[in-house]
Coordinates of C-alpha atoms in Angstrom, one line a residue:
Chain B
X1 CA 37.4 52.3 -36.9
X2 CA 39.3 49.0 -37.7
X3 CA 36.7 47.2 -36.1
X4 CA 34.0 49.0 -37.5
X5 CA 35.3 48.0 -41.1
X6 CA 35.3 44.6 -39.9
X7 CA 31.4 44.5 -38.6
X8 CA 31.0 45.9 -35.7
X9 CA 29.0 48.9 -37.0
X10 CA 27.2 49.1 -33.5
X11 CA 31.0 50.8 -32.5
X12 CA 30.1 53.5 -34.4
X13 CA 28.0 55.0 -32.2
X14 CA 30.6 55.1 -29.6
X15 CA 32.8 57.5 -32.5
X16 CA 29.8 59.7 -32.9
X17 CA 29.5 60.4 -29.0
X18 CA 33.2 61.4 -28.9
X19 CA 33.6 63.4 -32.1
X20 CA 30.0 64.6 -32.1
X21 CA 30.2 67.8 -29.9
X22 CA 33.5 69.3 -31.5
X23 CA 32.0 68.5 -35.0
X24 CA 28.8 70.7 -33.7
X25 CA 30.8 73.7 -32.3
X26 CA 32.6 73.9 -35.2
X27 CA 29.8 73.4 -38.0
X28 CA 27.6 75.8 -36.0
X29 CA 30.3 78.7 -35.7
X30 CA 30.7 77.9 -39.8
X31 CA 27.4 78.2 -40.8
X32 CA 26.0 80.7 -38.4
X33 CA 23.4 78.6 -37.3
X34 CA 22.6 76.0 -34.7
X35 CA 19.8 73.9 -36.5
X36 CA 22.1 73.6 -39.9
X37 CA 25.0 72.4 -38.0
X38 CA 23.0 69.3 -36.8
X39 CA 22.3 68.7 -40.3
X40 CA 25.8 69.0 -41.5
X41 CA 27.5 66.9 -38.7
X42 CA 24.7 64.2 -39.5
X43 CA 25.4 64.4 -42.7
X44 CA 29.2 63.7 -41.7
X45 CA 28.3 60.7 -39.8
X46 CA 26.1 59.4 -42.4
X47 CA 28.8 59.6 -44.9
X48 CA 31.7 58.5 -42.3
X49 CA 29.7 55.4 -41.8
X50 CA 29.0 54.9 -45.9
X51 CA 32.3 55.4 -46.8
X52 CA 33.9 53.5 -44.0
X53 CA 35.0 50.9 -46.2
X54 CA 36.8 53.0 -48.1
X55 CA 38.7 54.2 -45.5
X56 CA 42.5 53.5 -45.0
X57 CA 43.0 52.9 -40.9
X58 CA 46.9 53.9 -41.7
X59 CA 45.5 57.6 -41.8
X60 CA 44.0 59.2 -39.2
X61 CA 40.4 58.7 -38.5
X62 CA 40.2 62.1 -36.8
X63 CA 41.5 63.8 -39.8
X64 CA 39.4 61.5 -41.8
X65 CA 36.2 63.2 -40.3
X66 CA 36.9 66.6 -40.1
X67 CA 37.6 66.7 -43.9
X68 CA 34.6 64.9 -44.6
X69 CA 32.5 67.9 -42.3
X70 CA 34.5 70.4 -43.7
X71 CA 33.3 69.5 -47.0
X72 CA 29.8 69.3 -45.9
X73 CA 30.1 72.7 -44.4
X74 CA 31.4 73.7 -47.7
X75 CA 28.5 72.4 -49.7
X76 CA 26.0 73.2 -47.1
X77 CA 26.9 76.7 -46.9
X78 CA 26.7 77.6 -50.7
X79 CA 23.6 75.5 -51.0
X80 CA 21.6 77.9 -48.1
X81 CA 22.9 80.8 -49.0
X82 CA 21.6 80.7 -52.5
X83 CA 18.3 80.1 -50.8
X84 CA 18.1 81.9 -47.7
X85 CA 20.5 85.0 -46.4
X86 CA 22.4 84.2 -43.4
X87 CA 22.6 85.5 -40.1
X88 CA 25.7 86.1 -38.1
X89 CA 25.4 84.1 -34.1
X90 CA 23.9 86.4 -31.9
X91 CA 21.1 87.3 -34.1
X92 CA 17.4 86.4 -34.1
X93 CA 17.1 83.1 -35.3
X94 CA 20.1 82.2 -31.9
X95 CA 18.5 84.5 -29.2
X96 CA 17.0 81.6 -28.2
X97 CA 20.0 78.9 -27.8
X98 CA 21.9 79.0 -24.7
X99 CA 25.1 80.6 -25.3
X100 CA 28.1 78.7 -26.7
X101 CA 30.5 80.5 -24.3
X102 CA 31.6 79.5 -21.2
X103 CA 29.1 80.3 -17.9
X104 CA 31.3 80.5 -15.5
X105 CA 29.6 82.4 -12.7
X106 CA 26.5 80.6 -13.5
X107 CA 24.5 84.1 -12.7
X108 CA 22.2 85.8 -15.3
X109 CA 25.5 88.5 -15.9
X110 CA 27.6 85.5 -16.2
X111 CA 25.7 84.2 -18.7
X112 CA 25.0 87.3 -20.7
X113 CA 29.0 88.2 -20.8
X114 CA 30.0 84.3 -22.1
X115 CA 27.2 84.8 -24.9
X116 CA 28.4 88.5 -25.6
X117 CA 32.0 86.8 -26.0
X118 CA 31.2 83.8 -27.9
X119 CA 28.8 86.7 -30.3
X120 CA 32.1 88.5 -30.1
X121 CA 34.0 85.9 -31.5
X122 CA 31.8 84.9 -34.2
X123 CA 31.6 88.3 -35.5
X124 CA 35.3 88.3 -35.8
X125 CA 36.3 84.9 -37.2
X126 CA 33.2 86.3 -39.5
X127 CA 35.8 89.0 -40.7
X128 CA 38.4 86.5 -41.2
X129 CA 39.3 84.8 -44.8
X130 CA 37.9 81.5 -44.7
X131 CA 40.6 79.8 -44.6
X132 CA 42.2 81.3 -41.7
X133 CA 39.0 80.9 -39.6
X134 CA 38.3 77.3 -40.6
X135 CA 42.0 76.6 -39.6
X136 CA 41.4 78.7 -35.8
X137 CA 37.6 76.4 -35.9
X138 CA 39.2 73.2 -36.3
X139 CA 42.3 74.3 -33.6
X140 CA 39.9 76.0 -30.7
X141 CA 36.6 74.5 -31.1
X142 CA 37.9 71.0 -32.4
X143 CA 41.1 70.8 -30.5
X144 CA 42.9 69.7 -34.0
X145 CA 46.9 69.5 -33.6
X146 CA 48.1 71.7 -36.4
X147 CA 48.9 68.6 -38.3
X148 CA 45.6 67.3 -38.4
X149 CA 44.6 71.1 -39.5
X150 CA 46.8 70.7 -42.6
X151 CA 45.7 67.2 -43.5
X152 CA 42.0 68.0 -43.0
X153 CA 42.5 71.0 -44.6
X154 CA 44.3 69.8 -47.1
X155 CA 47.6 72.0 -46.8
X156 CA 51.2 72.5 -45.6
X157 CA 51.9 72.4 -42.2
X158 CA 53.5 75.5 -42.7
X159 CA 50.4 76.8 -43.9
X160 CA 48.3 75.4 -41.8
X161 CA 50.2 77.2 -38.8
X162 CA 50.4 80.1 -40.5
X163 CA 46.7 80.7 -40.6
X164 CA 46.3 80.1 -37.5
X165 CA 48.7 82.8 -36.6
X166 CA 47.7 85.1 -39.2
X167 CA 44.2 84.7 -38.3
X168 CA 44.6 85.4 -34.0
X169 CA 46.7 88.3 -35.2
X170 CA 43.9 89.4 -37.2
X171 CA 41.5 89.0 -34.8
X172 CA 43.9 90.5 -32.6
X173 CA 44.0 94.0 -34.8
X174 CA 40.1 93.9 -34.8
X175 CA 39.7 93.4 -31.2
X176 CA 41.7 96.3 -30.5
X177 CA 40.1 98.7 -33.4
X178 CA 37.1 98.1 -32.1
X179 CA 38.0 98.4 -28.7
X180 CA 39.5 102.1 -29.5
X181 CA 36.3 102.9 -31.4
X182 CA 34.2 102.4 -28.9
X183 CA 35.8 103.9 -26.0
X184 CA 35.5 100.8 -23.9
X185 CA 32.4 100.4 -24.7
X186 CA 32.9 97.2 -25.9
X187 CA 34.4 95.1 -23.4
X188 CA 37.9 93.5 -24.0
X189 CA 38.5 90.2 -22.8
X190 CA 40.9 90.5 -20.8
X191 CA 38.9 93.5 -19.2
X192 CA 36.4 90.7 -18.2
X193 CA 38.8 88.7 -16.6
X194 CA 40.0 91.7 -14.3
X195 CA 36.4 92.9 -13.1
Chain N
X1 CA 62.0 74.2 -26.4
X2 CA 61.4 76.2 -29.4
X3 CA 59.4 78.6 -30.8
X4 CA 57.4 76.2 -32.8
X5 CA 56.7 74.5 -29.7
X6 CA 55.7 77.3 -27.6
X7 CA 53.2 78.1 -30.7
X8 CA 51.7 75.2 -29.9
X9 CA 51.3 75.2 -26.1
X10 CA 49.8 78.7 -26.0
X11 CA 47.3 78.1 -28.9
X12 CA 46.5 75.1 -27.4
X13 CA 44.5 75.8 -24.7
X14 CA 44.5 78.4 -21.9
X15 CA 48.0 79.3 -20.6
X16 CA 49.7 79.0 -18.3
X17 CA 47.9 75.1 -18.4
X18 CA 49.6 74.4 -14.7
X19 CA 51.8 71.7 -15.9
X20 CA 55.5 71.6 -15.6
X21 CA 55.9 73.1 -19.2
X22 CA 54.6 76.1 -18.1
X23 CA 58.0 77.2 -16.7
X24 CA 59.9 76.3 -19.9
X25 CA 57.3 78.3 -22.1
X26 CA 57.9 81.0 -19.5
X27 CA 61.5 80.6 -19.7
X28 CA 61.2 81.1 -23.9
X29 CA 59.5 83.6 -23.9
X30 CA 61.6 85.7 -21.5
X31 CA 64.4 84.6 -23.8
X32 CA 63.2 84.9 -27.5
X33 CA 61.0 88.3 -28.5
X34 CA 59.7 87.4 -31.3
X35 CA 58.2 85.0 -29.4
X36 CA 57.1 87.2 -27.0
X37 CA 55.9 89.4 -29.3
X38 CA 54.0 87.1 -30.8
X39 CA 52.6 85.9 -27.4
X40 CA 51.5 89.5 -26.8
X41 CA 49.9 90.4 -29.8
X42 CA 47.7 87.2 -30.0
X43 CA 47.1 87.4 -26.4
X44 CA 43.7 89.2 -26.6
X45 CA 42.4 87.0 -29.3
X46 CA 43.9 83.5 -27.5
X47 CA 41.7 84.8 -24.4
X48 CA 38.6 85.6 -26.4
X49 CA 38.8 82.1 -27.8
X50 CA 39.0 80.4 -24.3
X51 CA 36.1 82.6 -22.7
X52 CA 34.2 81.7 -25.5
X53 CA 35.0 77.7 -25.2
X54 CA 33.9 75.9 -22.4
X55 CA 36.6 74.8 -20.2
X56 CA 34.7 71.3 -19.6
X57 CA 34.2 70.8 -23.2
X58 CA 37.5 71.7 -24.2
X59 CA 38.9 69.1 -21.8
X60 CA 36.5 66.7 -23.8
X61 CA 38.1 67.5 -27.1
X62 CA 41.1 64.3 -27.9
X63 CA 44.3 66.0 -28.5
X64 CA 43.5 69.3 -26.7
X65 CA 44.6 69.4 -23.6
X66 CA 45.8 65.7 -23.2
X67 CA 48.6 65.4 -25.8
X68 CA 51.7 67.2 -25.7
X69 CA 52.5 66.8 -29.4
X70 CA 56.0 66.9 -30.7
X71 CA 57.5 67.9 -27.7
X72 CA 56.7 64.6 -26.1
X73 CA 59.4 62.7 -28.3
X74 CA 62.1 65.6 -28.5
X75 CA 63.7 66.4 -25.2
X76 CA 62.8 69.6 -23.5
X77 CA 65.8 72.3 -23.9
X78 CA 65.8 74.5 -21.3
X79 CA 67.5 78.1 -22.6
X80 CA 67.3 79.6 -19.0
X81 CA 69.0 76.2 -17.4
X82 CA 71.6 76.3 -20.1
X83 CA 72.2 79.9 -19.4
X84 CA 72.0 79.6 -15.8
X85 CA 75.0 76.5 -16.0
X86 CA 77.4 79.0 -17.7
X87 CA 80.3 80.3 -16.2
X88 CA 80.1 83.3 -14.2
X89 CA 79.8 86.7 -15.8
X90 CA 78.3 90.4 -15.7
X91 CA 75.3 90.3 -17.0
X92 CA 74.7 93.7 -18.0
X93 CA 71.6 93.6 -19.6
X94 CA 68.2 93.4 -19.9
X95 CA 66.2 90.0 -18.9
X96 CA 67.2 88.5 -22.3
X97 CA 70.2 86.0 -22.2
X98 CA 73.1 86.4 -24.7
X99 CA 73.7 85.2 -27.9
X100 CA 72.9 81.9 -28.0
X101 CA 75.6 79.3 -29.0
X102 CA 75.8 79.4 -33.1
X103 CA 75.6 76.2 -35.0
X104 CA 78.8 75.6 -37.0
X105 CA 78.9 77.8 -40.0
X106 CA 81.8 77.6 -42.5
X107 CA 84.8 79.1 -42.1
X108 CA 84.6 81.7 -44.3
X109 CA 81.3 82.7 -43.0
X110 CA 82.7 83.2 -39.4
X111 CA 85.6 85.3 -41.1
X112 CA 82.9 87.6 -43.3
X113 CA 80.8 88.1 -40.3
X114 CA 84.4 89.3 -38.1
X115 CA 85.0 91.2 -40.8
X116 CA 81.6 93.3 -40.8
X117 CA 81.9 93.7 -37.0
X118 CA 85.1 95.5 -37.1
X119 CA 84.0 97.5 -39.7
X120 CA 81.3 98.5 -37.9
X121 CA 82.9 99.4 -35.3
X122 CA 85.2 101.2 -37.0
X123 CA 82.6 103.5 -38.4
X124 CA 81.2 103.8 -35.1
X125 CA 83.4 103.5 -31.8
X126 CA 86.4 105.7 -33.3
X127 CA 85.3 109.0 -31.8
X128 CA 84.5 107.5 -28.3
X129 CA 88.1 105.5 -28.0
X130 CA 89.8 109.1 -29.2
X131 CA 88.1 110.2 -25.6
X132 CA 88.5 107.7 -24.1
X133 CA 92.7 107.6 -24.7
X134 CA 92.4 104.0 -25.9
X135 CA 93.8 102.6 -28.8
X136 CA 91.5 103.6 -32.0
X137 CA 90.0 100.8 -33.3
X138 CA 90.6 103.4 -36.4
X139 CA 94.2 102.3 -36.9
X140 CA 93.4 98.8 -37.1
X141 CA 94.4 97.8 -33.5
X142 CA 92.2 95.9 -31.8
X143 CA 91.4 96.8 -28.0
X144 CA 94.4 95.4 -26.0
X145 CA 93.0 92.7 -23.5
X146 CA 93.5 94.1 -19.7
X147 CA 96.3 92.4 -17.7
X148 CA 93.9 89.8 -15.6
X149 CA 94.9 91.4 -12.7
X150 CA 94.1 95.1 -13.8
X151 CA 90.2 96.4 -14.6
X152 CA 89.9 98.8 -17.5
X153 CA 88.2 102.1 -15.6
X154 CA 85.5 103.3 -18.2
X155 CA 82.4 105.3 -17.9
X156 CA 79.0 103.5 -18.7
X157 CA 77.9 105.5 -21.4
X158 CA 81.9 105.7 -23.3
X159 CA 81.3 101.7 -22.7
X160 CA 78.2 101.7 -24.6
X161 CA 79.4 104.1 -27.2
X162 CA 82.5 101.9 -28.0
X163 CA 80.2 99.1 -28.4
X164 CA 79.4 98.1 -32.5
X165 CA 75.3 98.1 -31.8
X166 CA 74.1 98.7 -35.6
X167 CA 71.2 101.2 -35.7
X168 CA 68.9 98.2 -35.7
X169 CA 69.8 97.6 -32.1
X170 CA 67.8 100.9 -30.9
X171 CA 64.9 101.0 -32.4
X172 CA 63.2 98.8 -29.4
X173 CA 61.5 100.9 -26.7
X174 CA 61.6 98.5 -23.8
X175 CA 58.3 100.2 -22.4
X176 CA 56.4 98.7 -25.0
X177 CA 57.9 95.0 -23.7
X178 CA 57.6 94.6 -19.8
X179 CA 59.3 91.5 -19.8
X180 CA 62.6 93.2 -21.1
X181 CA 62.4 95.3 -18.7
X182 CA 66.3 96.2 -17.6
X183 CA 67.4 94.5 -14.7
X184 CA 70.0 96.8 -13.3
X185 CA 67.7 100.3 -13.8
X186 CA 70.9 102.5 -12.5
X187 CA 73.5 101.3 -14.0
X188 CA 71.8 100.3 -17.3
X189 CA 69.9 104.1 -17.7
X190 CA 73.2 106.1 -16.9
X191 CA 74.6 103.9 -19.8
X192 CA 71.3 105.5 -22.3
X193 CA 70.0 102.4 -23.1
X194 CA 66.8 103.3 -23.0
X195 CA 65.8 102.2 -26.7
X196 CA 68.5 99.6 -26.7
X197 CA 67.4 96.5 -27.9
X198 CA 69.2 92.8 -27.9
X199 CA 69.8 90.5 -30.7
X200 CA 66.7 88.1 -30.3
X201 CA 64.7 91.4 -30.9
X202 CA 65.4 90.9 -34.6
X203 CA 66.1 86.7 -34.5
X204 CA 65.0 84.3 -32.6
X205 CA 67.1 82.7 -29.7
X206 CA 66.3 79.3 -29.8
X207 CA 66.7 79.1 -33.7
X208 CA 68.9 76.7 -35.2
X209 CA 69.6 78.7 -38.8
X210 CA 72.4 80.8 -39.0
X211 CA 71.1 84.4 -39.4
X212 CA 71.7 86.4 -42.2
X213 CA 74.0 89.3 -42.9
X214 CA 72.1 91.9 -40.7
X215 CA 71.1 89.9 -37.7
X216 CA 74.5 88.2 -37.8
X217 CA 75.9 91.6 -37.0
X218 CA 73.3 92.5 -34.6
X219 CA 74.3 88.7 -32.7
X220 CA 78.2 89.5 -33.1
X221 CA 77.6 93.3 -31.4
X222 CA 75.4 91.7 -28.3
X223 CA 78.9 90.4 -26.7
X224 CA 80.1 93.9 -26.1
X225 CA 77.9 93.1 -23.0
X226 CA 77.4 89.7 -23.3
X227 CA 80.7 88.6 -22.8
X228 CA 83.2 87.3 -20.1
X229 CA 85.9 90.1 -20.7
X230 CA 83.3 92.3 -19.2
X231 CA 84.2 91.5 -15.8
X232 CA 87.2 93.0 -16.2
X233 CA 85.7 96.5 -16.3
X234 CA 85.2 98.9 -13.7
X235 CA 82.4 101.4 -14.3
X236 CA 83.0 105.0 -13.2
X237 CA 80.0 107.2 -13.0

């Protein structure tokens, strides 16, 4: 980023290839939807790179970004949802996108259990507070350190930890209720792993 | 390693990663139950979380699998290697080590916490020693020390009901925690400790502050079975 500051913009490009798939997972599993996460991460980009005179190289870049997207994400969300209701992954507007979780068998049952997870998933970080699942975003699907999670988020460490913990026990608790409601029905993902 | 630590390696990525922490995150959480517990009940969620991320992708992320974080600078403390370099002694119990070695406290906080144990004990291991034809702990006499050469013959249940466990210590089914599972099934369920549980049930292990009030008497009660002077007792059936 030093070197960007000091002209050699073309760089840039090289941060948006690195950063530019984390930024997506995470902006996509915070808004709900695929197309609108492309516009926020742009929109991060577009504003790293305007304001990257103003940044202070002592700080993290890393950190630097994700606040900057979290804002976005922020703005982005209360600005569609005045306009247009949204939909939790997994529902029409997604049937179409290939899943976000992992396809690991590579078959067409493979690839329908990694989607039912990652739809899983969404529906519970959905059922989070928004702070705890920004904070389990920016740890799982950006690979923060729990540091960079309280920085970009703008809060202790402490806390920062702390809603990460309170938020997988959460999930935790929900995973299970729903598991005992549904008699199995619903498959556990640990169940997965076994079968 | 510490809890704060382990936090970090198993919400990291998957676990165990295949690395040579794995062994001392292992070795933590055999030791500390709260971080165990922890462990457990986030387990579910931790694996939804890494079915739902691709493994390739993750790998791309900076800082997710590649740093180590804070336990790159501070050297790796091994609890089970510490415990495993200590002299010689019964280990009665269940997987979980003893009571780990206190940071200094005052002197008049070691004195209080004495204080509470024999009062505790007091309360509770009077009736058992009256059996038992030792010396009361209700007069004020402490247990006489065995002659080094002599074992103290003592059934295993008398042994555990002499011991100053506060309540707090059986409210712990070990069913519920595999990993606690008692080592020595025979001699250990004679002795009815089924709900017993240890003192890193209610603190952690690997903590450096000094516990308060309760959990310093649930620490100070563990080395009824945690301690050297238990080699010098036979068990009788």
């Amino acid at each position: 980023m030093a070197r960007i500051q000091r002209g050699e913009t073309e760089l840039f490009s090289e941060l948006v290839a690195r950063y530019e798939p984390a930024l997506r997972r995470v902006a996509r599993s915070r808004l709900g939807r695929t197309d609108w996460a492309e516009d926020v991460v742009q929109e991060t980009f577009l504003s790293a790179f305007k304001s990257r005179a103003t940044f202070d190289p002592q700080y993290s870049f890393r950190t630097w970004l994700w606040t900057i997207l979290l804002r976005h994400c922020h703005a982005h969300y209360h600005r569609r949802q005045r306009s247009v209701p949204i939909e939790p992954l997994g529902s029409e507007a997604e049937r179409d996108l290939p899943a976000q979780g992992k396809p690991s068998s590579g078959t067409p049952l493979g690839h329908l259990l990694a989607k039912e997870r990652a739809e899983q998933l969404e529906l519970l970080l959905a059922q989070l507070s928004l702070a705890q699942a920004d904070a389990l975003r920016l740890r799982f699907f950006g690979g923060l350190k729990f540091h960079e999670i309280a920085d970009a988020m703008q809060c202790s460490l402490n806390t920062a930890k702390n809603r990460v913990r309170t938020g997988l026990e959460r999930m935790a608790q929900l995973l299970e209720s729903s598991h005992a409601q549904t008699g199995g029905c619903l498959p556990h993902a640990s169940e997965s792993n076994q079968s | 390693m510490n809890c704060d630590q382990v936090f970090d390696i198993l919400t990291r990525g998957p676990f165990p990663t295949g690395t040579s922490c794995d062994e001392h995150v292992e070795a933590h959480l055999n030791a500390c139950a709260e971080c165990h517990r922890l462990a457990e009940a986030l387990r579910p969620a931790l694996e939804l979380f890494q079915e739902a991320v691709d493994l390739e992708e993750s790998r791309d992320l900076p800082g997710y699998f590649c740093a180590t974080g804070p336990e790159r600078h501070s050297p790796v403390l091994s609890y089970a290697a510490e415990y495993e370099t200590r002299p010689a002694r019964r280990r009665l119990a269940v997987q979980l080590p003893q009571v780990r070695p206190r940071v200094p406290v005052a002197a008049w906080r070691t004195a209080a916490m004495i204080a509470i144990g024999v009062t505790v004990g007091l309360l509770l291991s009077g009736g058992a020693a009256d059996r038992l034809g030792l010396p009361s702990l209700k007069t004020g006499a402490a247990l006489p020390p065995p002659p080094a050469d002599e074992k103290v013959a003592i059934s295993r249940a008398d042994w555990m009901q002499l011991a100053t466990l506060p309540a707090a210590c059986y409210g712990h089914k070990p069913d519920h925690a595999p990993r606690y599972r008692l080592r020595d099934d025979q001699l250990l369920a004679s002795a009815k400790l089924e709900n017993l549980n240890c003192c890193s049930g209610c603190h952690n292990a690997a903590s450096d502050s000094v516990p308060s009030g309760a959990t310093r008497l649930v620490a100070q009660s563990c080395r009824h079975c945690h301690h050297e002077s238990l080699d010098r007792v036979s068990f009788t059936n």
